[in-house]
């Protein structure tokens, strides 16, 4: 059944005009619907008489959409010149099944400005193919057209459809009324966002975001800043359909005002594309000077006659269509704190569908200042609390040690606030926050030698009994309050470079331990997934005997000749001497970037590597499985040291792969290779080296891991030449290590791979073959005085450099190309993968 309901300021009323039974509200009694609550005639008249004398005259865009206007607009969407509709349909036909994977079963879909539903039906069909139970609502202003469009959909088995007659604002109230227990996805297709200017678009998305629950999605179609000729033709086609559509708006005005107020024969359609602003502009242009006269329907109501003087060639704006570069779209979603989880692009690269989601926390990629702001601390603590207070179940998991080489989870709940408090106390010369003995047991964790766990650097005393979690949380909260006092009380705590450095160090220390906690959690059989953030593959892995392999595009090789690159690309590290904080001319410099001691100094004198070829993406789980099967015996996975710790093997009674399955451990539980086979494999450096040796022998070609210098060059080259898209998989954009979609797309077989094809940073860190060591001679290395053991304890030839980022890496670390991470070569638990260099 299909309903049409009216969304008004008084609630949601059922409308009998659809001729259908009202199933949505469990009522067979239809009531008269109130019209959408806005005064279009008043808007028309006020736009023609600007409040500022001489200001531009406007007519609201809504006048274009009467019944005749909607018919003409539908004709426009079939024109070859109107590429927006054609390319959105292309995306939906090609990627509809992928898009609806992100829409949860038993959820609500609300489309804003639904129109003819010609494109929407492609998504509804995809939902039906996936057998998802969905309640779909189409919101639109024009009741007759809405009813007709809904009836054209036909019947679905799993998708139930209904109409909402109202404005965007009234739709906002409806979405809000659905309540927190209902998962929602909004659709905003046709680049309707272009009808709003950039500030209005930000405000619009922000207002709807407030009504969404964590985990709710929004699919938004956006036309790019394309070639000016293409855009001009799209809005001024040779057949004149667009012209007729615009001019019909003048006829509609007379209907709305109930008098012959404006004569379309006195105007022409005038259109232009404003390249600088990035918008198409549609106007009515007066052919000759004349006057418009509005006479009130009832003269005795006190309303005066309105006269509007128009000069020859004067223009009246009726429509703006803003275009958005990828950077502008990315900035829009960042400003509105909507996490981008999908992007599907037309073959011509002119049009995109962006999928964004409301998440429980949001890490902005744009660094506001070298010293973390209160907003950044707040979002970091939201992420920390989500993981430590919900994904780690209290009290059963607090003393769990899923990795024997690490402390139990409870330690990290105390370690993070103690480290922060200790650093603040030392720089401010204040006492530790009570209880002070927390400093003795929580200040420093452990990182024992994997081969001989009895060997370990200096660490805090391990108590026989850990404090109760309630006392730790109380301590944590008081330390957080202390941080805010330091940030906000400029009199008591004037910000110096040394204080700002301490805050920077404490922030990134927590960021790194956030990732540590996650890779520990993944090893636990008791892990709880992040609340309200369902996995997009959940409906695809119910079958236990899913195929153990997953296809992925063949790897591409990118040729890099360092001799052709600038010193900025070839350099390593950056200049940031901790000792300089205390110099008179640096003491109050809080604008220069910070780094850790192992990043200092900037080194630009090293000999550039020889030309090399590097893989565009990391080796996948499916490829690594092929290696293990090749070196096994009769298909058995018989060498535990070679099997990644990121895998869960269920081999069955026959102990062969064919009688069991391989899964990848995730925060959502085990995921079969039918889904995870194309993800990069997370493994140790030693395991990666084993794969490379086997592949070199099999192929007769010599491969190796990249050096730190080579990998740094590749990352810097990409960062300096390829704009970010917002799809980079770090900062918890996804909660699993998927490859960039660009790495998985079909490539032209005749085209050479470029640095734009280089995946990352994100997904998994990249192993290198370079032992972790200072960038300069050890004798001249400046060890941190604030955190002496941070780097120097691990200059032992056992720890290897990793670069890039994982999906759980904060943007501050992921986007700072001088950032260096390191792990023991045979430590198998970290989120690190590998790619090959061809010798």
mmCIF file of C-alpha atoms in Angstrom, residues 404-618:
data_model
loop_
_atom_site.group_PDB
_atom_site.id
_atom_site.type_symbol
_atom_site.label_atom_id
_atom_site.label_comp_id
_atom_site.label_asym_id
_atom_site.label_seq_id
_atom_site.Cartn_x
_atom_site.Cartn_y
_atom_site.Cartn_z
ATOM 1 C CA UNK A 404 50.024 -11.701 26.698
ATOM 2 C CA UNK A 405 52.740 -9.151 25.902
ATOM 3 C CA UNK A 406 50.483 -6.321 27.039
ATOM 4 C CA UNK A 407 48.880 -5.248 30.320
ATOM 5 C CA UNK A 408 45.166 -5.956 30.904
ATOM 6 C CA UNK A 409 42.655 -3.468 29.555
ATOM 7 C CA UNK A 410 42.241 -1.872 32.982
ATOM 8 C CA UNK A 411 45.819 -0.592 32.917
ATOM 9 C CA UNK A 412 45.126 1.646 29.920
ATOM 10 C CA UNK A 413 42.123 3.251 31.600
ATOM 11 C CA UNK A 414 44.556 4.510 34.249
ATOM 12 C CA UNK A 415 47.640 4.973 32.103
ATOM 13 C CA UNK A 416 46.204 7.634 29.791
ATOM 14 C CA UNK A 417 45.059 10.139 32.460
ATOM 15 C CA UNK A 418 48.170 9.465 34.587
ATOM 16 C CA UNK A 419 50.526 10.214 31.696
ATOM 17 C CA UNK A 420 48.616 13.423 30.963
ATOM 18 C CA UNK A 421 48.525 14.451 34.610
ATOM 19 C CA UNK A 422 52.204 13.666 35.143
ATOM 20 C CA UNK A 423 53.322 15.721 32.169
ATOM 21 C CA UNK A 424 51.163 18.681 33.209
ATOM 22 C CA UNK A 425 52.382 18.537 36.820
ATOM 23 C CA UNK A 426 56.005 18.548 35.742
ATOM 24 C CA UNK A 427 55.738 21.441 33.306
ATOM 25 C CA UNK A 428 53.492 23.510 35.617
ATOM 26 C CA UNK A 429 55.442 22.519 38.747
ATOM 27 C CA UNK A 430 52.228 21.437 40.461
ATOM 28 C CA UNK A 431 51.330 18.378 42.485
ATOM 29 C CA UNK A 432 50.023 15.211 40.887
ATOM 30 C CA UNK A 433 46.278 14.743 40.993
ATOM 31 C CA UNK A 434 45.215 12.495 43.868
ATOM 32 C CA UNK A 435 45.674 9.645 44.450
ATOM 33 C CA UNK A 436 49.367 10.200 43.767
ATOM 34 C CA UNK A 437 50.216 6.500 43.927
ATOM 35 C CA UNK A 438 48.482 6.105 40.543
ATOM 36 C CA UNK A 439 51.624 7.672 39.121
ATOM 37 C CA UNK A 440 53.660 4.746 40.446
ATOM 38 C CA UNK A 441 51.596 2.002 38.791
ATOM 39 C CA UNK A 442 50.181 3.657 35.686
ATOM 40 C CA UNK A 443 52.861 5.989 34.305
ATOM 41 C CA UNK A 444 54.482 3.638 31.795
ATOM 42 C CA UNK A 445 53.385 0.416 30.152
ATOM 43 C CA UNK A 446 55.303 -2.578 28.838
ATOM 44 C CA UNK A 447 56.666 -3.604 25.436
ATOM 45 C CA UNK A 448 58.660 -6.789 26.101
ATOM 46 C CA UNK A 449 60.866 -8.540 23.589
ATOM 47 C CA UNK A 450 58.677 -10.886 21.554
ATOM 48 C CA UNK A 451 61.406 -13.560 21.491
ATOM 49 C CA UNK A 452 62.238 -13.226 25.191
ATOM 50 C CA UNK A 453 59.436 -11.547 27.164
ATOM 51 C CA UNK A 454 61.646 -11.407 30.256
ATOM 52 C CA UNK A 455 63.520 -8.580 28.537
ATOM 53 C CA UNK A 456 61.671 -5.278 28.752
ATOM 54 C CA UNK A 457 62.451 -1.585 29.065
ATOM 55 C CA UNK A 458 61.883 0.242 32.351
ATOM 56 C CA UNK A 459 58.200 0.453 33.223
ATOM 57 C CA UNK A 460 55.854 1.244 36.091
ATOM 58 C CA UNK A 461 55.485 -1.052 39.049
ATOM 59 C CA UNK A 462 52.905 -3.781 38.464
ATOM 60 C CA UNK A 463 50.658 -4.069 41.534
ATOM 61 C CA UNK A 464 49.358 -7.341 42.913
ATOM 62 C CA UNK A 465 45.848 -5.891 42.715
ATOM 63 C CA UNK A 466 44.758 -3.125 40.378
ATOM 64 C CA UNK A 467 42.600 -0.258 41.724
ATOM 65 C CA UNK A 468 38.868 -0.542 41.146
ATOM 66 C CA UNK A 469 37.569 0.926 37.914
ATOM 67 C CA UNK A 470 35.325 3.467 39.653
ATOM 68 C CA UNK A 471 38.324 5.167 41.274
ATOM 69 C CA UNK A 472 40.158 5.228 37.936
ATOM 70 C CA UNK A 473 37.226 6.835 36.136
ATOM 71 C CA UNK A 474 36.860 9.440 38.877
ATOM 72 C CA UNK A 475 40.578 10.220 38.540
ATOM 73 C CA UNK A 476 40.247 10.405 34.745
ATOM 74 C CA UNK A 477 37.422 12.931 34.964
ATOM 75 C CA UNK A 478 39.336 15.191 37.339
ATOM 76 C CA UNK A 479 42.374 15.151 35.046
ATOM 77 C CA UNK A 480 40.175 16.091 32.105
ATOM 78 C CA UNK A 481 38.804 19.025 34.069
ATOM 79 C CA UNK A 482 42.379 20.039 34.743
ATOM 80 C CA UNK A 483 43.156 20.095 31.022
ATOM 81 C CA UNK A 484 40.213 22.394 30.351
ATOM 82 C CA UNK A 485 41.334 24.732 33.150
ATOM 83 C CA UNK A 486 44.769 24.940 31.575
ATOM 84 C CA UNK A 487 43.292 25.671 28.134
ATOM 85 C CA UNK A 488 40.771 28.259 29.317
ATOM 86 C CA UNK A 489 42.459 30.107 32.191
ATOM 87 C CA UNK A 490 44.927 32.247 30.262
ATOM 88 C CA UNK A 491 45.877 34.221 33.376
ATOM 89 C CA UNK A 492 46.860 31.305 35.580
ATOM 90 C CA UNK A 493 48.211 29.276 32.669
ATOM 91 C CA UNK A 494 49.685 31.535 29.979
ATOM 92 C CA UNK A 495 50.345 29.352 26.965
ATOM 93 C CA UNK A 496 54.032 28.821 26.238
ATOM 94 C CA UNK A 497 55.631 26.593 23.637
ATOM 95 C CA UNK A 498 56.719 24.141 26.327
ATOM 96 C CA UNK A 499 53.197 23.864 27.778
ATOM 97 C CA UNK A 500 51.727 23.544 24.287
ATOM 98 C CA UNK A 501 54.264 20.778 23.532
ATOM 99 C CA UNK A 502 53.224 18.855 26.636
ATOM 100 C CA UNK A 503 49.585 19.041 25.561
ATOM 101 C CA UNK A 504 50.558 17.948 22.051
ATOM 102 C CA UNK A 505 52.552 14.990 23.406
ATOM 103 C CA UNK A 506 49.783 13.913 25.771
ATOM 104 C CA UNK A 507 47.211 14.167 22.994
ATOM 105 C CA UNK A 508 49.187 12.066 20.516
ATOM 106 C CA UNK A 509 50.130 9.636 23.296
ATOM 107 C CA UNK A 510 46.411 9.013 23.869
ATOM 108 C CA UNK A 511 45.842 8.803 20.115
ATOM 109 C CA UNK A 512 48.453 6.051 19.802
ATOM 110 C CA UNK A 513 47.091 4.109 22.757
ATOM 111 C CA UNK A 514 43.604 4.339 21.292
ATOM 112 C CA UNK A 515 44.931 2.290 18.392
ATOM 113 C CA UNK A 516 46.735 -0.073 20.782
ATOM 114 C CA UNK A 517 43.469 -0.747 22.602
ATOM 115 C CA UNK A 518 41.675 -1.457 19.345
ATOM 116 C CA UNK A 519 44.210 -3.992 18.065
ATOM 117 C CA UNK A 520 44.123 -5.654 21.499
ATOM 118 C CA UNK A 521 40.317 -5.729 21.409
ATOM 119 C CA UNK A 522 40.283 -7.366 17.994
ATOM 120 C CA UNK A 523 42.180 -10.293 19.525
ATOM 121 C CA UNK A 524 39.540 -10.762 22.219
ATOM 122 C CA UNK A 525 36.728 -13.281 21.653
ATOM 123 C CA UNK A 526 34.530 -11.036 23.812
ATOM 124 C CA UNK A 527 34.747 -7.898 21.696
ATOM 125 C CA UNK A 528 31.628 -5.751 21.352
ATOM 126 C CA UNK A 529 31.143 -3.806 18.098
ATOM 127 C CA UNK A 530 30.785 -0.010 18.188
ATOM 128 C CA UNK A 531 27.231 0.824 19.154
ATOM 129 C CA UNK A 532 24.895 1.982 16.346
ATOM 130 C CA UNK A 533 27.594 1.599 13.662
ATOM 131 C CA UNK A 534 26.616 -1.554 11.774
ATOM 132 C CA UNK A 535 28.999 -3.216 9.368
ATOM 133 C CA UNK A 536 27.949 -2.721 5.720
ATOM 134 C CA UNK A 537 28.527 -6.382 4.937
ATOM 135 C CA UNK A 538 26.320 -7.725 7.753
ATOM 136 C CA UNK A 539 23.675 -9.084 5.396
ATOM 137 C CA UNK A 540 26.276 -10.750 3.176
ATOM 138 C CA UNK A 541 28.010 -13.073 5.646
ATOM 139 C CA UNK A 542 25.209 -15.085 7.146
ATOM 140 C CA UNK A 543 26.241 -18.125 5.123
ATOM 141 C CA UNK A 544 29.028 -19.952 7.023
ATOM 142 C CA UNK A 545 30.563 -21.578 3.938
ATOM 143 C CA UNK A 546 31.166 -18.357 2.049
ATOM 144 C CA UNK A 547 33.767 -18.484 -0.684
ATOM 145 C CA UNK A 548 37.281 -18.290 0.817
ATOM 146 C CA UNK A 549 38.523 -15.870 -1.804
ATOM 147 C CA UNK A 550 37.512 -12.428 -2.962
ATOM 148 C CA UNK A 551 38.479 -10.833 -6.235
ATOM 149 C CA UNK A 552 40.552 -7.694 -6.362
ATOM 150 C CA UNK A 553 42.047 -5.791 -9.230
ATOM 151 C CA UNK A 554 45.565 -6.870 -10.226
ATOM 152 C CA UNK A 555 48.187 -4.745 -8.569
ATOM 153 C CA UNK A 556 49.672 -1.833 -10.487
ATOM 154 C CA UNK A 557 53.285 -0.700 -10.317
ATOM 155 C CA UNK A 558 54.163 2.952 -9.953
ATOM 156 C CA UNK A 559 57.526 4.109 -11.253
ATOM 157 C CA UNK A 560 59.244 6.801 -9.186
ATOM 158 C CA UNK A 561 62.495 8.501 -10.131
ATOM 159 C CA UNK A 562 63.695 10.422 -7.044
ATOM 160 C CA UNK A 563 66.260 12.368 -9.062
ATOM 161 C CA UNK A 564 63.374 14.286 -10.642
ATOM 162 C CA UNK A 565 61.816 15.292 -7.321
ATOM 163 C CA UNK A 566 62.247 18.330 -5.111
ATOM 164 C CA UNK A 567 64.099 18.430 -1.805
ATOM 165 C CA UNK A 568 60.764 18.849 -0.038
ATOM 166 C CA UNK A 569 59.716 15.394 -1.287
ATOM 167 C CA UNK A 570 63.106 13.783 -0.689
ATOM 168 C CA UNK A 571 63.638 15.117 2.829
ATOM 169 C CA UNK A 572 62.884 13.206 6.020
ATOM 170 C CA UNK A 573 61.725 14.559 9.373
ATOM 171 C CA UNK A 574 61.261 18.207 10.230
ATOM 172 C CA UNK A 575 62.905 20.836 12.401
ATOM 173 C CA UNK A 576 61.488 20.963 15.908
ATOM 174 C CA UNK A 577 64.051 21.004 18.676
ATOM 175 C CA UNK A 578 62.513 20.458 22.090
ATOM 176 C CA UNK A 579 65.381 22.402 23.640
ATOM 177 C CA UNK A 580 64.362 25.423 21.578
ATOM 178 C CA UNK A 581 61.152 25.776 23.607
ATOM 179 C CA UNK A 582 63.061 27.602 26.318
ATOM 180 C CA UNK A 583 64.816 30.090 24.066
ATOM 181 C CA UNK A 584 63.631 33.659 24.484
ATOM 182 C CA UNK A 585 62.593 34.065 20.856
ATOM 183 C CA UNK A 586 60.743 30.717 20.866
ATOM 184 C CA UNK A 587 59.167 30.674 24.310
ATOM 185 C CA UNK A 588 55.783 31.946 23.144
ATOM 186 C CA UNK A 589 55.795 30.425 19.659
ATOM 187 C CA UNK A 590 52.754 28.167 19.636
ATOM 188 C CA UNK A 591 52.184 28.380 15.881
ATOM 189 C CA UNK A 592 55.121 26.270 14.666
ATOM 190 C CA UNK A 593 54.396 22.561 14.216
ATOM 191 C CA UNK A 594 55.430 20.022 16.840
ATOM 192 C CA UNK A 595 56.868 16.562 16.361
ATOM 193 C CA UNK A 596 58.438 13.790 18.410
ATOM 194 C CA UNK A 597 62.164 13.612 19.032
ATOM 195 C CA UNK A 598 62.692 10.920 16.371
ATOM 196 C CA UNK A 599 61.256 13.281 13.715
ATOM 197 C CA UNK A 600 63.862 15.964 14.429
ATOM 198 C CA UNK A 601 65.784 17.341 12.551
ATOM 199 C CA UNK A 602 64.847 17.910 8.933
ATOM 200 C CA UNK A 603 67.270 15.792 6.891
ATOM 201 C CA UNK A 604 67.651 16.789 3.258
ATOM 202 C CA UNK A 605 71.250 15.762 2.638
ATOM 203 C CA UNK A 606 70.763 12.016 2.234
ATOM 204 C CA UNK A 607 71.535 10.505 -1.132
ATOM 205 C CA UNK A 608 68.309 9.994 -3.041
ATOM 206 C CA UNK A 609 67.299 6.371 -3.641
ATOM 207 C CA UNK A 610 67.740 4.910 -7.096
ATOM 208 C CA UNK A 611 64.640 4.849 -9.323
ATOM 209 C CA UNK A 612 62.180 2.217 -8.076
ATOM 210 C CA UNK A 613 58.807 0.662 -8.766
ATOM 211 C CA UNK A 614 56.356 0.322 -5.892
ATOM 212 C CA UNK A 615 53.014 -1.444 -5.670
ATOM 213 C CA UNK A 616 49.969 0.812 -5.833
ATOM 214 C CA UNK A 617 48.287 -1.059 -2.981
ATOM 215 C CA UNK A 618 49.120 -3.432 -0.162
#
